[in-house]
mmCIF file of C-alpha atoms in Angstrom:
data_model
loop_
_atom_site.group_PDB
_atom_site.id
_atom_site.type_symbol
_atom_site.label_atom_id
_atom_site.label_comp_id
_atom_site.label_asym_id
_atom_site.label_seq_id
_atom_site.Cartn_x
_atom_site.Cartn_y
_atom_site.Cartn_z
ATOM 1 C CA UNK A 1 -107.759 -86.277 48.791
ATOM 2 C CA UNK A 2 -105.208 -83.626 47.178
ATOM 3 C CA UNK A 3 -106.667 -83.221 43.531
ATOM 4 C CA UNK A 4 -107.220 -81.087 40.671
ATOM 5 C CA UNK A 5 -110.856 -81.738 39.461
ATOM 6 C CA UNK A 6 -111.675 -80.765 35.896
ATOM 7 C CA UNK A 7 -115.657 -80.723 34.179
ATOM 8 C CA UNK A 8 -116.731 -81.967 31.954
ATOM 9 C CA UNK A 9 -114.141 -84.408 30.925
ATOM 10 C CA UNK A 10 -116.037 -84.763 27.356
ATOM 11 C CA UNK A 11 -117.430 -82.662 25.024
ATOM 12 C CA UNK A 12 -118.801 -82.239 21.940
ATOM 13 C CA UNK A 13 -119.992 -78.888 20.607
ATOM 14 C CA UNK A 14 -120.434 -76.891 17.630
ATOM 15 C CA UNK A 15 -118.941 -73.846 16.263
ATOM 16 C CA UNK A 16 -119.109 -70.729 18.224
ATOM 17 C CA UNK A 17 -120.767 -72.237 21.146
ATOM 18 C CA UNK A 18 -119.358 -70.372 24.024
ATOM 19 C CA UNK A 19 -118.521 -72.836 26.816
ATOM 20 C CA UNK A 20 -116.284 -73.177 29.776
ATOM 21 C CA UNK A 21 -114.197 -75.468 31.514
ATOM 22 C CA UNK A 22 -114.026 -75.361 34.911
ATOM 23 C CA UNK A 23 -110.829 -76.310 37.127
ATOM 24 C CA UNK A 24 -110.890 -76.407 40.645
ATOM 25 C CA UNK A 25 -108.138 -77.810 43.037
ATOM 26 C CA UNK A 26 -107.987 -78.330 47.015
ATOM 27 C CA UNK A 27 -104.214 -77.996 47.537
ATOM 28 C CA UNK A 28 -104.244 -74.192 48.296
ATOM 29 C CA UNK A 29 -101.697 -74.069 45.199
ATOM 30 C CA UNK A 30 -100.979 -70.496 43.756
ATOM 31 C CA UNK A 31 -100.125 -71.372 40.579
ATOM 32 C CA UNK A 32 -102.323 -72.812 37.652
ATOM 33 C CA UNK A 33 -101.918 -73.523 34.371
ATOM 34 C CA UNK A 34 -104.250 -74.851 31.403
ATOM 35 C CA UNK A 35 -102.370 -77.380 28.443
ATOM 36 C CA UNK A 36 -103.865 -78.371 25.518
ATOM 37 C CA UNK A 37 -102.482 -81.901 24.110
ATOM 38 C CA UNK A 38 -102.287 -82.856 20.229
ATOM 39 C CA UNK A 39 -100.723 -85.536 18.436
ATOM 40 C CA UNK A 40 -97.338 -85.168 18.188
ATOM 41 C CA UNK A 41 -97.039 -82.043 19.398
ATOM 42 C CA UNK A 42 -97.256 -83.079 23.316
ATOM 43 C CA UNK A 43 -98.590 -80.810 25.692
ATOM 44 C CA UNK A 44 -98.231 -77.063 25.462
ATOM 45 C CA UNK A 45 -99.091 -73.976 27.766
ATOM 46 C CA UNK A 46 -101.996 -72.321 27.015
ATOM 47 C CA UNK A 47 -102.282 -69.654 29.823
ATOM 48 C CA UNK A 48 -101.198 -69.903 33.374
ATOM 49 C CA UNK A 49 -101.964 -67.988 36.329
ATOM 50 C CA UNK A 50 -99.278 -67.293 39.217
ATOM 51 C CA UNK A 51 -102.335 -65.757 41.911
ATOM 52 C CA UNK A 52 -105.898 -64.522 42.193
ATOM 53 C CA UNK A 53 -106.357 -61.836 39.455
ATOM 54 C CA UNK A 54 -103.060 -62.582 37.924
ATOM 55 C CA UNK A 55 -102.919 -64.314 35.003
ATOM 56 C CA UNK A 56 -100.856 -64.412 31.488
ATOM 57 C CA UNK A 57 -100.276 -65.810 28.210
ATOM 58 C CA UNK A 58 -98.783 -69.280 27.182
ATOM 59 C CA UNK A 59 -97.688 -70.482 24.420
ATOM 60 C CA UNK A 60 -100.705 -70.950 22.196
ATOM 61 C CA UNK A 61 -103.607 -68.418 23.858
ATOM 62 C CA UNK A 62 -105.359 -67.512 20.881
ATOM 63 C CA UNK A 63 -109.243 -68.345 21.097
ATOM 64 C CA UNK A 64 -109.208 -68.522 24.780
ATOM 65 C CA UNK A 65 -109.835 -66.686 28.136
ATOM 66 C CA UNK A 66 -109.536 -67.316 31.430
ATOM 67 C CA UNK A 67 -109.758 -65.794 35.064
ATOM 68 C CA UNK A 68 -108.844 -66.672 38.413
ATOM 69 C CA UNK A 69 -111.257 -64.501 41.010
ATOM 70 C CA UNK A 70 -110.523 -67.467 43.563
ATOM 71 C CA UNK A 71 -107.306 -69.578 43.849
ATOM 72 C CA UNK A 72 -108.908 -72.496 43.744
ATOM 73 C CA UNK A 73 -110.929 -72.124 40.338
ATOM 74 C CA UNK A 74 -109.380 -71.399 37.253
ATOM 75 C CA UNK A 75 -111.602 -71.939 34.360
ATOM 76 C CA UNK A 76 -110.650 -72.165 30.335
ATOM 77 C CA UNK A 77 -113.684 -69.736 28.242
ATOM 78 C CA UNK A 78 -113.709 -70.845 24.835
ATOM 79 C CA UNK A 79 -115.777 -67.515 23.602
ATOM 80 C CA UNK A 80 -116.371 -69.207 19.989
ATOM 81 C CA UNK A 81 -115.146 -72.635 19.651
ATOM 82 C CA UNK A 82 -113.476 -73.399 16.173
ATOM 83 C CA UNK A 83 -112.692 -77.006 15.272
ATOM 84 C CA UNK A 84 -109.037 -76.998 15.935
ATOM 85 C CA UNK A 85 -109.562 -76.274 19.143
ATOM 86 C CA UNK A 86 -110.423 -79.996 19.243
ATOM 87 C CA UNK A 87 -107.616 -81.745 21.713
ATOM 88 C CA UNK A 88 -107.372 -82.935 25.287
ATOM 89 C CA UNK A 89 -107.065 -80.182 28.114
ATOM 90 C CA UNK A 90 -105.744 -80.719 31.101
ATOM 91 C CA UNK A 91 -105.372 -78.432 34.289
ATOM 92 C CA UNK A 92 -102.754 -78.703 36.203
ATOM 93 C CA UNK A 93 -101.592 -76.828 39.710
ATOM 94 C CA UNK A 94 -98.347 -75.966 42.208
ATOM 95 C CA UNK A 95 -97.110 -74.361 44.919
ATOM 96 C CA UNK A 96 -95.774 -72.026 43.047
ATOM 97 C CA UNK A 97 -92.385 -71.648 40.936
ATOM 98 C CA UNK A 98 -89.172 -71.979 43.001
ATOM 99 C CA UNK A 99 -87.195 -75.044 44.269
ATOM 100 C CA UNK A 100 -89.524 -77.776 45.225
ATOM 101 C CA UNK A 101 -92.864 -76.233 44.744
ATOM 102 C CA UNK A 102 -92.705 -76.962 40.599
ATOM 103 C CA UNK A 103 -94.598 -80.311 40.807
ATOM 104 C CA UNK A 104 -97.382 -79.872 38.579
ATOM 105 C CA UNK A 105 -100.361 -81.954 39.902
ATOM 106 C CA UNK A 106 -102.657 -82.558 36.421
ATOM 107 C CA UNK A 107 -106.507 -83.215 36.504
ATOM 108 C CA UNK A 108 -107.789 -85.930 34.762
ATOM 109 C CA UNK A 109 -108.554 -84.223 31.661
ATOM 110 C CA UNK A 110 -110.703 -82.847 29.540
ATOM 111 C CA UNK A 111 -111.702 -84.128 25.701
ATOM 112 C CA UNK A 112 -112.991 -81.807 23.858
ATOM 113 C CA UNK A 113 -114.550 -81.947 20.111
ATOM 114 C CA UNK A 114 -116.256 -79.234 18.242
ATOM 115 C CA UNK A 115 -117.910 -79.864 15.136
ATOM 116 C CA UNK B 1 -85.791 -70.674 24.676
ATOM 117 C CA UNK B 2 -86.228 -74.312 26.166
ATOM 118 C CA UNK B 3 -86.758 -77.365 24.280
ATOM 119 C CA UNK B 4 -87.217 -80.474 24.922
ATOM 120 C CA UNK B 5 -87.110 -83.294 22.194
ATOM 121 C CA UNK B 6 -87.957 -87.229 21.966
ATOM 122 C CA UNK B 7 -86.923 -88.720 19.029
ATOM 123 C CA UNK B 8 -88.376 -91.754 20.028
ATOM 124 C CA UNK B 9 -92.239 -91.522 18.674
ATOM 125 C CA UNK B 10 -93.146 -95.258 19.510
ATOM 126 C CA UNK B 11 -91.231 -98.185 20.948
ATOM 127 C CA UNK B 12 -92.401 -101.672 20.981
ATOM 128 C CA UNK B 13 -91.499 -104.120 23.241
ATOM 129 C CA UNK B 14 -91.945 -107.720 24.254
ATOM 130 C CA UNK B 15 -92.747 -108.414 27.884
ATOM 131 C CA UNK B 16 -89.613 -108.675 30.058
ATOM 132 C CA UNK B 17 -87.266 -106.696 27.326
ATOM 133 C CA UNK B 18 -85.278 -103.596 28.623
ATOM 134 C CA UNK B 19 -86.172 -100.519 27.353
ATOM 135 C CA UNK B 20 -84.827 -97.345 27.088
ATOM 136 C CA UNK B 21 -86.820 -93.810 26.450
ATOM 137 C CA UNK B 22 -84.506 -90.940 25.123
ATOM 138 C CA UNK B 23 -84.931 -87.500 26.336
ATOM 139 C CA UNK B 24 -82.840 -84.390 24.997
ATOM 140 C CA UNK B 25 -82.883 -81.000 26.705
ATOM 141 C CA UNK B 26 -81.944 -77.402 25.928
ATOM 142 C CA UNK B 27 -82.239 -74.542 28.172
ATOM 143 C CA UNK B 28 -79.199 -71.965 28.806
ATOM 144 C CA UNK B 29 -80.036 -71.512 32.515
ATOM 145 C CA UNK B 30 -77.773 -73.051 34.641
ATOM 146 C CA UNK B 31 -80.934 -74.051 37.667
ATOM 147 C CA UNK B 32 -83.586 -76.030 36.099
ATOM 148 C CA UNK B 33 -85.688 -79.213 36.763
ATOM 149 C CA UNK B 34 -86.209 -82.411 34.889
ATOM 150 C CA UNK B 35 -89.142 -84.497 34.928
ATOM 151 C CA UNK B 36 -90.850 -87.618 33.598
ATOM 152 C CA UNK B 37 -94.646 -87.757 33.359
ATOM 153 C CA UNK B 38 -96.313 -91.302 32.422
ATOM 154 C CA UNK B 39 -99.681 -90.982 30.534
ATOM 155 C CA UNK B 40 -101.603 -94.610 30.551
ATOM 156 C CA UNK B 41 -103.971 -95.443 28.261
ATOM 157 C CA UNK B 42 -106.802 -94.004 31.211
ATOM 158 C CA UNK B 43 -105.576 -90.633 30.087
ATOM 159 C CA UNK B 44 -104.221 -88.911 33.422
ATOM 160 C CA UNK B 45 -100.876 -87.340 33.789
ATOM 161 C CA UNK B 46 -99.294 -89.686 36.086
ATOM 162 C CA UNK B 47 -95.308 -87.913 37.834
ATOM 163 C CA UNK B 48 -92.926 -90.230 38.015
ATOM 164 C CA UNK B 49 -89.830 -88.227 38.582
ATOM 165 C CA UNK B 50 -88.271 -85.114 39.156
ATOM 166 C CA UNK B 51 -84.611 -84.191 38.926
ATOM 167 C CA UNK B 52 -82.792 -80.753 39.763
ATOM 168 C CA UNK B 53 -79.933 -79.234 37.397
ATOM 169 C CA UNK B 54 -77.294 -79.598 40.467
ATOM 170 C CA UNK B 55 -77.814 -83.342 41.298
ATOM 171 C CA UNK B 56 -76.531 -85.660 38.638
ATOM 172 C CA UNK B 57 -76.839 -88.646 40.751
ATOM 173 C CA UNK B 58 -78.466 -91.739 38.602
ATOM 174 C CA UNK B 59 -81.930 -92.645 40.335
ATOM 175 C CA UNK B 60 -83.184 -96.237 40.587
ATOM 176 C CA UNK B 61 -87.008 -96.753 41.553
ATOM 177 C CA UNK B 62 -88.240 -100.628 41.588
ATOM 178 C CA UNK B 63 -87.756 -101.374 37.792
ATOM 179 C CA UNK B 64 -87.533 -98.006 36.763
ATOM 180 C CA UNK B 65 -84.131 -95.596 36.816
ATOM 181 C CA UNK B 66 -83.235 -92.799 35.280
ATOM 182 C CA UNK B 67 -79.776 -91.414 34.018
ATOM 183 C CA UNK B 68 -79.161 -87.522 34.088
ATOM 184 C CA UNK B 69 -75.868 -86.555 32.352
ATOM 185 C CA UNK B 70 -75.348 -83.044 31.848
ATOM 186 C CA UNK B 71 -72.705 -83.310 29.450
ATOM 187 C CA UNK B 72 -75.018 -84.465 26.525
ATOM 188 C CA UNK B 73 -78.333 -82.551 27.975
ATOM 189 C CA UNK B 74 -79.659 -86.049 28.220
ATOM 190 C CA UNK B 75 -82.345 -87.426 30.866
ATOM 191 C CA UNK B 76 -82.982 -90.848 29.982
ATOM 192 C CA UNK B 77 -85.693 -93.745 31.294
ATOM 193 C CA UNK B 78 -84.858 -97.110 31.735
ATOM 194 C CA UNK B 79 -87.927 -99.647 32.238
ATOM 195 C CA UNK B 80 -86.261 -103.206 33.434
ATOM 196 C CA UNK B 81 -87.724 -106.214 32.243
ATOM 197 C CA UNK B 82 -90.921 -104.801 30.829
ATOM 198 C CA UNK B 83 -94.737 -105.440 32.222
ATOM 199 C CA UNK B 84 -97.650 -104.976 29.994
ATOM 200 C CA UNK B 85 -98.993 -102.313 32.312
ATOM 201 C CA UNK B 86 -95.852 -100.252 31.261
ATOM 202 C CA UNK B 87 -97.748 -99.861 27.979
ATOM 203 C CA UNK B 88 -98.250 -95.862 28.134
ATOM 204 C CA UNK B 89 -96.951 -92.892 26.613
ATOM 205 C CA UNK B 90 -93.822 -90.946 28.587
ATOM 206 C CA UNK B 91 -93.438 -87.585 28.788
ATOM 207 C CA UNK B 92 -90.194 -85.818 29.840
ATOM 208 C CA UNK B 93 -90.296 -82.642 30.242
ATOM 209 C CA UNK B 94 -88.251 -79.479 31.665
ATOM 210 C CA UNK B 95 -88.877 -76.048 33.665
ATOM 211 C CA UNK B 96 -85.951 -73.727 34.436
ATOM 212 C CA UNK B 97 -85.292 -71.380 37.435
ATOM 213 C CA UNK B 98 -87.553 -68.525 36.352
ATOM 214 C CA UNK B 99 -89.863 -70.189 34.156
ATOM 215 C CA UNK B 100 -93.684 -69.917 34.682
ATOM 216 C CA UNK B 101 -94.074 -73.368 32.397
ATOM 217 C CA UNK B 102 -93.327 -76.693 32.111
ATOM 218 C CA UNK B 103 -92.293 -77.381 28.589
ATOM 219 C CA UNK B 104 -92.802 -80.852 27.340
ATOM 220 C CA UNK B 105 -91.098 -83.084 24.839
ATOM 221 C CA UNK B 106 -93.744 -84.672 22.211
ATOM 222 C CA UNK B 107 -93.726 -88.113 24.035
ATOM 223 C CA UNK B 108 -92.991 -91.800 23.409
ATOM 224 C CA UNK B 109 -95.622 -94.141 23.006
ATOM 225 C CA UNK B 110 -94.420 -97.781 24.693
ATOM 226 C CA UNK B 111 -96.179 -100.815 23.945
ATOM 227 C CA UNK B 112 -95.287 -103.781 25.576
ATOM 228 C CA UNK B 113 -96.824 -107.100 24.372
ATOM 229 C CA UNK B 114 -96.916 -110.475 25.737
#
């Protein structure tokens, strides 16, 4: 089955806990992108990646990292979690930009809360 | 810039009602894509729809259709005669020709009661 798989789904931490969310999809897509969701503000970019090694800045980056050594993975580093980094993340991945390959496919979601 | 706006926070309807979700766009490129994302109460981002910048053609789906009219930047959702499973919140949201993001509007919670 075509998916994007995101771990863990929930979590609580405290502040500046380092921890990572992994994202991992099966669809050979070349683009990824991480959203953070909070009420009443929707969803919004937080960094997106368009191939292996390249990646780049969203709309709201600050207090996060990521990488991409493999298409497939493309994990979120929180280096020191603060607690308004509490929301709902998702992953999400495409073919790439370009007519017909912008479908964003979304994992399930992760909810995260830090303390 | 893009934008994308929903004035519509939260809707509530009873079973069988029409309803109507509003969704406003701005971009200033002239190639861009529309879409509709429904989020239920599990949580997952769920596509419903996507629409291109050239193809103004209404879309009917089931009970669901959608009305693109570039002259007011408008994309709206129609839900005919209501289910309680419709009860989710609806995202519309837009990506232009050389974008490298979707960019959502802030979403409309629908409830739909019995």
């Amino acid at each position: 089955e075509a998916q994007v798989t995101q771990n863990p789904r929930y979590l609580i931490t405290v502040t500046g806990k380092k921890l990572t969310v992994t994202c991992s999809q099966n669809m050979n897509h070349e683009y990824m992108s991480w959203y953070r969701q909070d009420p009443g503000l929707g969803l919004r970019q937080i960094y997106y990646s368009m191939n292996v090694e390249v990646t780049d800045k969203g709309d709201v980056p600050e207090g996060y990292k990521v990488s991409r050594k493999e298409k497939r993975n493309f994990p979120l580093i929180l280096e020191s979690p603060s607690p308004n980094q509490t929301s709902l993340y998702f992953c999400a991945s495409s073919l790439g930009r370009g007519s017909g390959a912008n479908v964003l496919t979304f994992g399930a979601g992760s909810r995260l809360t830090v303390l | 810039a893009q934008k994308v706006t929903q004035a519509q926070t939260e809707i509530s309807v009873v079973e069988k009602e029409d309803v109507t979700l509003d969704c406003v766009y701005e971009t200033r490129d002239t190639t861009y894509y529309l879409f509709w994302y429904k989020q239920p109460p599990s949580g997952e981002l769920v596509f419903l729809i996507r629409r291109n910048s050239f193809d103004e053609q209404n879309e009917i789906s089931g009970r669901y259709s959608w009305n693109f009219q570039k002259s007011t930047s408008s994309f709206n959702f129609t839900i005919t005669a209501s289910q309680v499973v419709d009860s989710a919140v609806y995202f519309c949201a837009l990506i232009t020709g050389t974008a490298s993001k979707l960019t959502f509007g802030t979403g409309t919670r629908l409830q739909v009661t019995l």
